[in-house]
Amino acid sequence: MAAQVDMEKCTTCGGVVQPRCIEACMDEAIRVQDDRIVVTEFLCEDCNECGYTCPDRAISIPLELVTF
């Protein structure tokens, strides 16, 4: 299971160069596509660094769906 982005909450906040969640993702599983934050599920390691850094609290990993 990959991180889930609630686009109703997400403001694509600005980090230094790009949104904070992208800067925090060590696996390069998050990108901006068509002005939306997209998580590539097979790259996401469920670490939730993106969720911790999100000031909008728009990213979460539903613990009941984690498969590790």
Tab-separated table of C-alpha atoms in Angstrom:
chain	number	residue	atom	x	y	z
A	1	MET	CA	0.000	0.000	0.000
A	2	ALA	CA	1.331	3.411	-0.893
A	3	ALA	CA	0.833	6.803	0.655
A	4	GLN	CA	-2.549	8.310	-0.173
A	5	VAL	CA	-2.923	11.993	-1.070
A	6	ASP	CA	-6.156	13.819	-0.239
A	7	MET	CA	-6.248	16.324	-3.088
A	8	GLU	CA	-8.984	18.328	-1.344
A	9	LYS	CA	-6.486	19.180	1.416
A	10	CYS	CA	-3.305	19.350	-0.697
A	11	THR	CA	-2.080	22.831	-1.624
A	12	THR	CA	1.134	21.573	-3.305
A	13	CYS	CA	3.023	23.577	-0.713
A	14	GLY	CA	6.367	24.983	-1.605
A	15	GLY	CA	9.559	23.488	-0.335
A	16	VAL	CA	12.944	24.802	-1.395
A	17	VAL	CA	12.586	23.684	-5.024
A	18	GLN	CA	9.376	21.627	-5.144
A	19	PRO	CA	6.554	20.491	-2.812
A	20	ARG	CA	7.801	19.322	0.596
A	21	CYS	CA	6.532	15.762	0.184
A	22	ILE	CA	8.645	15.290	-2.939
A	23	GLU	CA	11.723	16.662	-1.195
A	24	ALA	CA	11.145	14.324	1.775
A	25	CYS	CA	10.630	11.141	-0.266
A	26	MET	CA	13.871	9.155	-0.215
A	27	ASP	CA	12.472	6.628	-2.707
A	28	GLU	CA	11.529	9.207	-5.358
A	29	ALA	CA	8.009	7.767	-5.325
A	30	ILE	CA	6.233	11.140	-5.427
A	31	ARG	CA	6.016	13.551	-8.322
A	32	VAL	CA	3.840	16.348	-9.674
A	33	GLN	CA	1.783	15.382	-12.697
A	34	ASP	CA	-0.904	17.603	-14.210
A	35	ASP	CA	-0.621	19.939	-11.177
A	36	ARG	CA	-1.383	17.054	-8.779
A	37	ILE	CA	0.764	15.079	-6.365
A	38	VAL	CA	1.062	11.474	-7.579
A	39	VAL	CA	2.527	8.536	-5.631
A	40	THR	CA	4.015	5.628	-7.572
A	41	GLU	CA	2.852	2.663	-5.515
A	42	PHE	CA	5.604	0.203	-6.387
A	43	LEU	CA	8.295	2.731	-5.390
A	44	CYS	CA	6.644	3.806	-2.128
A	45	GLU	CA	8.194	2.120	0.932
A	46	ASP	CA	5.418	3.215	3.356
A	47	CYS	CA	7.898	5.219	5.463
A	48	ASN	CA	5.447	8.147	5.772
A	49	GLU	CA	8.201	10.793	5.587
A	50	CYS	CA	5.966	12.619	3.108
A	51	GLY	CA	3.081	12.529	5.576
A	52	TYR	CA	5.241	13.838	8.420
A	53	THR	CA	6.464	16.770	6.340
A	54	CYS	CA	3.073	17.701	4.830
A	55	PRO	CA	1.839	20.933	6.475
A	56	ASP	CA	-1.650	20.336	5.056
A	57	ARG	CA	-1.932	16.846	6.579
A	58	ALA	CA	-3.018	15.714	3.123
A	59	ILE	CA	-0.898	12.537	2.996
A	60	SER	CA	-1.488	9.393	4.974
A	61	ILE	CA	-0.818	5.692	4.895
A	62	PRO	CA	-3.868	3.736	6.049
A	63	LEU	CA	-2.264	1.388	8.576
A	64	GLU	CA	-4.903	-1.293	8.089
A	65	LEU	CA	-3.812	-1.574	4.445
A	66	VAL	CA	-0.028	-1.712	4.984
A	67	THR	CA	1.316	-5.030	3.729
A	68	PHE	CA	4.839	-5.204	5.217
